[in-house]
Amino acid sequence: MAVIAESARLAVKPVSRFRFILDRRDVLGSIFIAPAILYVLLLVGVPFLLAVYYSVSAYTLYDPTWRFVGLANFEQIIQNPVFLETLGNTFLFTFGSNLLGLIMGKFGALLLLRPFPGRKIVRALIILPWAVPIALATIAWEWMFDSLYSVINWTLIALGIVTRDDAPNWLGSPHLAMLCIIIINAWRFFPFAIVIFLAGITAVPQDVIDAATVDGAGFWRRNYQIILPMILPIVAIGLIFGIVFTFTDLSIVFLLTNGGPSGATSVLGFEGFQVGIASGDVAHGAAISLFMLPVLLIVVIGMLRFIRRREI
Amino acid sequence: MRSGGNKQKQSVSRRDFLKTSGVVAGAAGLAPALSAPFVSTAMADTKTLTILQWSHFVPAYDTWFDKFAKDWGEKNHIAVTVDHINEADIPARAAAEASARAGHDIFGWNGGASGAHLYRKFLIPVTNLVESTEKKFGKATIIGTQIGFNPDDKSWSAFPDFYINYPTMYRKSMWDEIGIKPDTWDDVRIGGAKLKKKGHPVGTSLGHSNDPNTTWRGFLWSYGGAVQDKAGKRVVLNSKETIEAVKSVTALYKEAMTSEVLSWDDSSNNRYLDSGISSLILNPISAYRTAQQINKKLADDIFVAKPPKGPAGRLMGAAAGFYGIWKFAKNKEGAIEFLKYYADHWPEAFKASEGYNNPCFANIVPKPMPILSNDPTSNPTDKLSVLQSSDEWSAAPGYPGPAAPAVDEVYNDFVICDMMSKAATGQMSAEDSVKWATQQCEAIFKKWAGKA
């Protein structure tokens, strides 16, 4: 009885226009997506535009002026040979660590595809390097590369491979220090690469692989002439993420080497922070940081075009 | 038993969800506005003072300071909040507060090169406060003046708080054995070479951190070199004194140190000495204090001396700390009153820091200084007494000029460290590395010349 009465009450109540607007999928969709767009605009878009303006201004913490100076800041930083070294270091760090991460990811994925006892646990554990906060991970690596207490050197000495005098000076030699930051970033990136490869490989239709096997394709031919070309678009997407994150990263260098020895591991993100924040020259710091933008744009556009052409 | 119709009625429709979440979000958003009049009335009765500073290497100091500030607040009916952050985070935090024009009332800088000059336009002048402190406790030291005083208009942008000195810490038994006292840089090189052969090298970082930035500047000054002139207008690095200093560092590195120092951070030389390997380091007394905690016998053998003398004299870098009051501070009067009170009780701060914080005013801690003149934990008890006169041989980066923004960037870019390490490792000749460093410094100074 009460239900009937309620229905009657609703039937006479005038229906608001707002109710119909919410029933429209396009309106409701826009409402749901609005917070995300707002978030990106406020926390990415506005700071980005601010950074662009800083880079063409004379803004410093000493003199917070918005005076427009055109491309003078960019001209000055290009003329500095140390900046060009830093740019080179950034490329080496980015592409070296991503290449190493991809190789490790590919082999990791192949191993994790095979059934073995405890595979699920291993799959879960392998994600750890990606999930562990980078500050903690870098401190652990710092101890492994420490000049006095390096566990790696300790092992090498204990095995009689090197003496204490010949032990590698991991963070003290320019080439080894670069290798160290590449290894750490690859270690951080490879679980992501494994996930990408696993997703790609499992998406390859089994009948394609079976047909290739029947035609006599061995392990290497199946992997590198059939599976890899088919999963290249998805790998390229993963690589774009890896490159963008690495190119803009300063945490490993900041925590491990401070750009040393003799500037051998200084990268754009670190240099931008030192100049813009630590030294207060916000304009030059922004210009250094924005140097990454055209480079990343070219890389991303190139890779997206490649993906579109390879799509099957 | 529920009917199917009831079930349907209880499920949440899209419209219901939006309506409910909208009401909740609206209520949450409006809550502060609705309650603001009542809250602000309550807050109006209590003034606040907020302070931000580093987490001290001596944790007891933070405990003392927090209580000191709170007690002062209670006496003056002001709610004082003290926030501590890592030393490394201070520049970024200061930049954030200045850019947002919001934050703490009193900001405590420390470490690095920066004087208050970089933030001058964001800070209220504290000239009266410093001058009244000078009247009571004597003139500000060289470091105090470098970090807070503006030579152009004779004003003070910051209240100089303390500096951390970098004395020599050496293993007495080892140096006695070779019959050398490490009093000059030549002594350190010659004695260090002998001790390196015995497995006890000298340990001073040639990497990228505060310690080498400080130590090698001191080395440079003691050879008569400097980055800038007294007025802070001109780069004077490219000199025969600097080249001689770089050659001496190269010799010191090759003869008395190992390549490990190229990778060191600020804690590495402490560990090197405390592990019993190193025969000598230059460092704040934290390395000695740690040794006291972990190995008393080793600590008894570590002696503290003035930094080595060079051809031009005895001078060493130091890391300074100072307080600034933001222009956007909500309680500027309270901030000045607190700093006045703090200055009047500075000897307590000195004791709480266990002699780590050294005074920036001539007589603010009368000699003989507590702890340093007679430290009951040390054997002998006057082991730290040389530190009482450390103001005579300590200077902040920028010496003989002020710690200006350009000096700061030279410091943050590790130009002097790299000048030394490039020559020491043979990447460049001494002349070329000085030329390279001079170009770097000149570019930085030129950039800042139009701005600062």
PDB file of N, CA, C and O in Angstrom, chain B residues 194-243:
ATOM      1  N   LYS B 194     103.880   8.849   3.658  1.00  0.00           N
ATOM      2  CA  LYS B 194     104.512   7.792   4.472  1.00  0.00           C
ATOM      3  C   LYS B 194     103.438   6.873   5.076  1.00  0.00           C
ATOM      4  O   LYS B 194     103.586   5.651   5.091  1.00  0.00           O
ATOM      5  N   LEU B 195     102.377   7.489   5.562  1.00  0.00           N
ATOM      6  CA  LEU B 195     101.326   6.694   6.214  1.00  0.00           C
ATOM      7  C   LEU B 195     100.483   5.922   5.199  1.00  0.00           C
ATOM      8  O   LEU B 195      99.953   4.852   5.506  1.00  0.00           O
ATOM      9  N   LYS B 196     100.365   6.452   3.980  1.00  0.00           N
ATOM     10  CA  LYS B 196      99.635   5.726   2.928  1.00  0.00           C
ATOM     11  C   LYS B 196     100.340   4.390   2.661  1.00  0.00           C
ATOM     12  O   LYS B 196      99.683   3.361   2.462  1.00  0.00           O
ATOM     13  N   LYS B 197     101.684   4.449   2.652  1.00  0.00           N
ATOM     14  CA  LYS B 197     102.447   3.215   2.417  1.00  0.00           C
ATOM     15  C   LYS B 197     102.190   2.179   3.516  1.00  0.00           C
ATOM     16  O   LYS B 197     102.295   0.989   3.299  1.00  0.00           O
ATOM     17  N   LYS B 198     101.825   2.691   4.694  1.00  0.00           N
ATOM     18  CA  LYS B 198     101.536   1.770   5.810  1.00  0.00           C
ATOM     19  C   LYS B 198     100.054   1.384   5.847  1.00  0.00           C
ATOM     20  O   LYS B 198      99.597   0.749   6.802  1.00  0.00           O
ATOM     21  N   GLY B 199      99.301   1.838   4.852  1.00  0.00           N
ATOM     22  CA  GLY B 199      97.868   1.492   4.780  1.00  0.00           C
ATOM     23  C   GLY B 199      96.961   2.487   5.457  1.00  0.00           C
ATOM     24  O   GLY B 199      95.790   2.183   5.732  1.00  0.00           O
ATOM     25  N   HIS B 200      97.486   3.699   5.714  1.00  0.00           N
ATOM     26  CA  HIS B 200      96.664   4.713   6.396  1.00  0.00           C
ATOM     27  C   HIS B 200      96.697   6.047   5.645  1.00  0.00           C
ATOM     28  O   HIS B 200      97.320   7.019   6.083  1.00  0.00           O
ATOM     29  N   PRO B 201      95.981   6.110   4.514  1.00  0.00           N
ATOM     30  CA  PRO B 201      96.031   7.344   3.713  1.00  0.00           C
ATOM     31  C   PRO B 201      95.306   8.519   4.374  1.00  0.00           C
ATOM     32  O   PRO B 201      94.558   8.341   5.331  1.00  0.00           O
ATOM     33  N   VAL B 202      95.525   9.679   3.779  1.00  0.00           N
ATOM     34  CA  VAL B 202      94.754  10.881   4.145  1.00  0.00           C
ATOM     35  C   VAL B 202      93.413  10.755   3.425  1.00  0.00           C
ATOM     36  O   VAL B 202      93.344  10.193   2.331  1.00  0.00           O
ATOM     37  N   GLY B 203      92.326  11.239   4.036  1.00  0.00           N
ATOM     38  CA  GLY B 203      91.012  11.094   3.401  1.00  0.00           C
ATOM     39  C   GLY B 203      90.246  12.395   3.320  1.00  0.00           C
ATOM     40  O   GLY B 203      89.609  12.803   4.284  1.00  0.00           O
ATOM     41  N   THR B 204      90.330  13.048   2.170  1.00  0.00           N
ATOM     42  CA  THR B 204      89.513  14.247   1.953  1.00  0.00           C
ATOM     43  C   THR B 204      88.822  14.106   0.608  1.00  0.00           C
ATOM     44  O   THR B 204      89.481  13.897  -0.403  1.00  0.00           O
ATOM     45  N   SER B 205      87.523  14.208   0.628  1.00  0.00           N
ATOM     46  CA  SER B 205      86.731  13.931  -0.578  1.00  0.00           C
ATOM     47  C   SER B 205      87.095  14.840  -1.741  1.00  0.00           C
ATOM     48  O   SER B 205      87.351  16.033  -1.572  1.00  0.00           O
ATOM     49  N   LEU B 206      87.113  14.243  -2.926  1.00  0.00           N
ATOM     50  CA  LEU B 206      87.238  15.029  -4.165  1.00  0.00           C
ATOM     51  C   LEU B 206      85.975  14.823  -5.007  1.00  0.00           C
ATOM     52  O   LEU B 206      86.012  14.902  -6.227  1.00  0.00           O
ATOM     53  N   GLY B 207      84.887  14.511  -4.335  1.00  0.00           N
ATOM     54  CA  GLY B 207      83.629  14.254  -5.048  1.00  0.00           C
ATOM     55  C   GLY B 207      82.746  15.489  -5.089  1.00  0.00           C
ATOM     56  O   GLY B 207      83.241  16.625  -5.043  1.00  0.00           O
ATOM     57  N   HIS B 208      81.445  15.258  -5.161  1.00  0.00           N
ATOM     58  CA  HIS B 208      80.476  16.354  -5.230  1.00  0.00           C
ATOM     59  C   HIS B 208      79.650  16.388  -3.950  1.00  0.00           C
ATOM     60  O   HIS B 208      78.635  15.701  -3.843  1.00  0.00           O
ATOM     61  N   SER B 209      80.072  17.139  -2.975  1.00  0.00           N
ATOM     62  CA  SER B 209      79.264  17.320  -1.764  1.00  0.00           C
ATOM     63  C   SER B 209      79.782  18.547  -1.009  1.00  0.00           C
ATOM     64  O   SER B 209      80.676  19.246  -1.495  1.00  0.00           O
ATOM     65  N   ASN B 210      79.234  18.798   0.160  1.00  0.00           N
ATOM     66  CA  ASN B 210      79.613  20.008   0.904  1.00  0.00           C
ATOM     67  C   ASN B 210      81.059  19.961   1.387  1.00  0.00           C
ATOM     68  O   ASN B 210      81.763  20.971   1.354  1.00  0.00           O
ATOM     69  N   ASP B 211      81.485  18.796   1.886  1.00  0.00           N
ATOM     70  CA  ASP B 211      82.826  18.716   2.483  1.00  0.00           C
ATOM     71  C   ASP B 211      83.940  19.132   1.509  1.00  0.00           C
ATOM     72  O   ASP B 211      84.769  19.989   1.846  1.00  0.00           O
ATOM     73  N   PRO B 212      83.992  18.538   0.304  1.00  0.00           N
ATOM     74  CA  PRO B 212      85.063  18.976  -0.610  1.00  0.00           C
ATOM     75  C   PRO B 212      84.900  20.422  -1.042  1.00  0.00           C
ATOM     76  O   PRO B 212      85.894  21.135  -1.225  1.00  0.00           O
ATOM     77  N   ASN B 213      83.651  20.869  -1.196  1.00  0.00           N
ATOM     78  CA  ASN B 213      83.418  22.270  -1.555  1.00  0.00           C
ATOM     79  C   ASN B 213      84.028  23.193  -0.510  1.00  0.00           C
ATOM     80  O   ASN B 213      84.562  24.259  -0.816  1.00  0.00           O
ATOM     81  N   THR B 214      83.940  22.771   0.742  1.00  0.00           N
ATOM     82  CA  THR B 214      84.430  23.591   1.851  1.00  0.00           C
ATOM     83  C   THR B 214      85.948  23.437   2.008  1.00  0.00           C
ATOM     84  O   THR B 214      86.677  24.419   2.106  1.00  0.00           O
ATOM     85  N   THR B 215      86.401  22.191   2.010  1.00  0.00           N
ATOM     86  CA  THR B 215      87.819  21.929   2.274  1.00  0.00           C
ATOM     87  C   THR B 215      88.729  22.515   1.197  1.00  0.00           C
ATOM     88  O   THR B 215      89.733  23.153   1.504  1.00  0.00           O
ATOM     89  N   TRP B 216      88.358  22.286  -0.078  1.00  0.00           N
ATOM     90  CA  TRP B 216      89.270  22.735  -1.143  1.00  0.00           C
ATOM     91  C   TRP B 216      89.248  24.238  -1.310  1.00  0.00           C
ATOM     92  O   TRP B 216      90.209  24.828  -1.813  1.00  0.00           O
ATOM     93  N   ARG B 217      88.162  24.887  -0.881  1.00  0.00           N
ATOM     94  CA  ARG B 217      88.183  26.350  -0.860  1.00  0.00           C
ATOM     95  C   ARG B 217      89.210  26.827   0.171  1.00  0.00           C
ATOM     96  O   ARG B 217      89.983  27.744  -0.067  1.00  0.00           O
ATOM     97  N   GLY B 218      89.177  26.156   1.347  1.00  0.00           N
ATOM     98  CA  GLY B 218      90.147  26.507   2.381  1.00  0.00           C
ATOM     99  C   GLY B 218      91.566  26.312   1.883  1.00  0.00           C
ATOM    100  O   GLY B 218      92.447  27.161   2.116  1.00  0.00           O
ATOM    101  N   PHE B 219      91.786  25.222   1.181  1.00  0.00           N
ATOM    102  CA  PHE B 219      93.114  24.939   0.611  1.00  0.00           C
ATOM    103  C   PHE B 219      93.524  26.070  -0.339  1.00  0.00           C
ATOM    104  O   PHE B 219      94.642  26.591  -0.283  1.00  0.00           O
ATOM    105  N   LEU B 220      92.567  26.444  -1.205  1.00  0.00           N
ATOM    106  CA  LEU B 220      92.816  27.513  -2.188  1.00  0.00           C
ATOM    107  C   LEU B 220      93.183  28.816  -1.485  1.00  0.00           C
ATOM    108  O   LEU B 220      94.170  29.478  -1.850  1.00  0.00           O
ATOM    109  N   TRP B 221      92.423  29.193  -0.468  1.00  0.00           N
ATOM    110  CA  TRP B 221      92.696  30.451   0.255  1.00  0.00           C
ATOM    111  C   TRP B 221      94.051  30.394   0.948  1.00  0.00           C
ATOM    112  O   TRP B 221      94.761  31.387   1.006  1.00  0.00           O
ATOM    113  N   SER B 222      94.384  29.221   1.490  1.00  0.00           N
ATOM    114  CA  SER B 222      95.655  29.146   2.228  1.00  0.00           C
ATOM    115  C   SER B 222      96.853  29.224   1.280  1.00  0.00           C
ATOM    116  O   SER B 222      97.980  29.423   1.719  1.00  0.00           O
ATOM    117  N   TYR B 223      96.594  29.091  -0.017  1.00  0.00           N
ATOM    118  CA  TYR B 223      97.644  29.286  -1.019  1.00  0.00           C
ATOM    119  C   TYR B 223      97.555  30.687  -1.640  1.00  0.00           C
ATOM    120  O   TYR B 223      98.303  31.012  -2.555  1.00  0.00           O
ATOM    121  N   GLY B 224      96.596  31.479  -1.194  1.00  0.00           N
ATOM    122  CA  GLY B 224      96.466  32.853  -1.694  1.00  0.00           C
ATOM    123  C   GLY B 224      95.504  33.003  -2.860  1.00  0.00           C
ATOM    124  O   GLY B 224      95.351  34.091  -3.409  1.00  0.00           O
ATOM    125  N   GLY B 225      94.870  31.916  -3.280  1.00  0.00           N
ATOM    126  CA  GLY B 225      93.901  31.998  -4.379  1.00  0.00           C
ATOM    127  C   GLY B 225      92.506  32.293  -3.854  1.00  0.00           C
ATOM    128  O   GLY B 225      92.240  32.170  -2.652  1.00  0.00           O
ATOM    129  N   ALA B 226      91.598  32.675  -4.760  1.00  0.00           N
ATOM    130  CA  ALA B 226      90.206  32.923  -4.374  1.00  0.00           C
ATOM    131  C   ALA B 226      89.363  32.971  -5.645  1.00  0.00           C
ATOM    132  O   ALA B 226      89.884  33.200  -6.735  1.00  0.00           O
ATOM    133  N   VAL B 227      88.064  32.736  -5.477  1.00  0.00           N
ATOM    134  CA  VAL B 227      87.168  32.798  -6.641  1.00  0.00           C
ATOM    135  C   VAL B 227      86.911  34.250  -7.030  1.00  0.00           C
ATOM    136  O   VAL B 227      86.950  34.615  -8.190  1.00  0.00           O
ATOM    137  N   GLN B 228      86.660  35.104  -6.026  1.00  0.00           N
ATOM    138  CA  GLN B 228      86.294  36.494  -6.322  1.00  0.00           C
ATOM    139  C   GLN B 228      87.120  37.466  -5.479  1.00  0.00           C
ATOM    140  O   GLN B 228      87.774  37.067  -4.511  1.00  0.00           O
ATOM    141  N   ASP B 229      87.046  38.748  -5.859  1.00  0.00           N
ATOM    142  CA  ASP B 229      87.766  39.758  -5.074  1.00  0.00           C
ATOM    143  C   ASP B 229      86.934  40.168  -3.853  1.00  0.00           C
ATOM    144  O   ASP B 229      85.819  39.671  -3.662  1.00  0.00           O
ATOM    145  N   LYS B 230      87.492  41.087  -3.062  1.00  0.00           N
ATOM    146  CA  LYS B 230      86.860  41.459  -1.799  1.00  0.00           C
ATOM    147  C   LYS B 230      85.485  42.096  -2.006  1.00  0.00           C
ATOM    148  O   LYS B 230      84.575  41.912  -1.201  1.00  0.00           O
ATOM    149  N   ALA B 231      85.349  42.831  -3.117  1.00  0.00           N
ATOM    150  CA  ALA B 231      84.073  43.504  -3.370  1.00  0.00           C
ATOM    151  C   ALA B 231      83.032  42.540  -3.937  1.00  0.00           C
ATOM    152  O   ALA B 231      81.851  42.876  -4.011  1.00  0.00           O
ATOM    153  N   GLY B 232      83.482  41.377  -4.335  1.00  0.00           N
ATOM    154  CA  GLY B 232      82.549  40.391  -4.906  1.00  0.00           C
ATOM    155  C   GLY B 232      82.118  40.741  -6.313  1.00  0.00           C
ATOM    156  O   GLY B 232      81.080  40.303  -6.792  1.00  0.00           O
ATOM    157  N   LYS B 233      82.938  41.543  -7.015  1.00  0.00           N
ATOM    158  CA  LYS B 233      82.548  42.002  -8.354  1.00  0.00           C
ATOM    159  C   LYS B 233      83.282  41.245  -9.465  1.00  0.00           C
ATOM    160  O   LYS B 233      82.802  41.134 -10.575  1.00  0.00           O
ATOM    161  N   ARG B 234      84.480  40.777  -9.172  1.00  0.00           N
ATOM    162  CA  ARG B 234      85.351  40.261 -10.228  1.00  0.00           C
ATOM    163  C   ARG B 234      85.839  38.862  -9.887  1.00  0.00           C
ATOM    164  O   ARG B 234      86.152  38.571  -8.731  1.00  0.00           O
ATOM    165  N   VAL B 235      85.926  38.005 -10.926  1.00  0.00           N
ATOM    166  CA  VAL B 235      86.491  36.673 -10.734  1.00  0.00           C
ATOM    167  C   VAL B 235      88.013  36.792 -10.797  1.00  0.00           C
ATOM    168  O   VAL B 235      88.559  37.348 -11.744  1.00  0.00           O
ATOM    169  N   VAL B 236      88.678  36.293  -9.754  1.00  0.00           N
ATOM    170  CA  VAL B 236      90.152  36.414  -9.703  1.00  0.00           C
ATOM    171  C   VAL B 236      90.791  35.029  -9.598  1.00  0.00           C
ATOM    172  O   VAL B 236      91.916  34.891  -9.108  1.00  0.00           O
ATOM    173  N   LEU B 237      90.062  34.021 -10.064  1.00  0.00           N
ATOM    174  CA  LEU B 237      90.527  32.654  -9.864  1.00  0.00           C
ATOM    175  C   LEU B 237      91.794  32.337 -10.646  1.00  0.00           C
ATOM    176  O   LEU B 237      92.680  31.626 -10.144  1.00  0.00           O
ATOM    177  N   ASN B 238      91.880  32.854 -11.862  1.00  0.00           N
ATOM    178  CA  ASN B 238      93.024  32.490 -12.703  1.00  0.00           C
ATOM    179  C   ASN B 238      94.275  33.247 -12.257  1.00  0.00           C
ATOM    180  O   ASN B 238      94.570  34.329 -12.743  1.00  0.00           O
ATOM    181  N   SER B 239      94.976  32.660 -11.295  1.00  0.00           N
ATOM    182  CA  SER B 239      96.173  33.314 -10.758  1.00  0.00           C
ATOM    183  C   SER B 239      97.244  32.263 -10.535  1.00  0.00           C
ATOM    184  O   SER B 239      96.942  31.062 -10.507  1.00  0.00           O
ATOM    185  N   LYS B 240      98.470  32.724 -10.375  1.00  0.00           N
ATOM    186  CA  LYS B 240      99.552  31.745 -10.150  1.00  0.00           C
ATOM    187  C   LYS B 240      99.370  31.046  -8.796  1.00  0.00           C
ATOM    188  O   LYS B 240      99.737  29.885  -8.626  1.00  0.00           O
ATOM    189  N   GLU B 241      98.707  31.748  -7.858  1.00  0.00           N
ATOM    190  CA  GLU B 241      98.446  31.131  -6.540  1.00  0.00           C
ATOM    191  C   GLU B 241      97.476  29.956  -6.694  1.00  0.00           C
ATOM    192  O   GLU B 241      97.671  28.902  -6.088  1.00  0.00           O
ATOM    193  N   THR B 242      96.442  30.157  -7.520  1.00  0.00           N
ATOM    194  CA  THR B 242      95.460  29.068  -7.724  1.00  0.00           C
ATOM    195  C   THR B 242      96.131  27.886  -8.411  1.00  0.00           C
ATOM    196  O   THR B 242      95.930  26.720  -8.025  1.00  0.00           O
ATOM    197  N   ILE B 243      96.946  28.179  -9.430  1.00  0.00           N
ATOM    198  CA  ILE B 243      97.626  27.089 -10.159  1.00  0.00           C
ATOM    199  C   ILE B 243      98.528  26.311  -9.197  1.00  0.00           C
ATOM    200  O   ILE B 243      98.564  25.074  -9.209  1.00  0.00           O
TER     201      ILE B 243
END
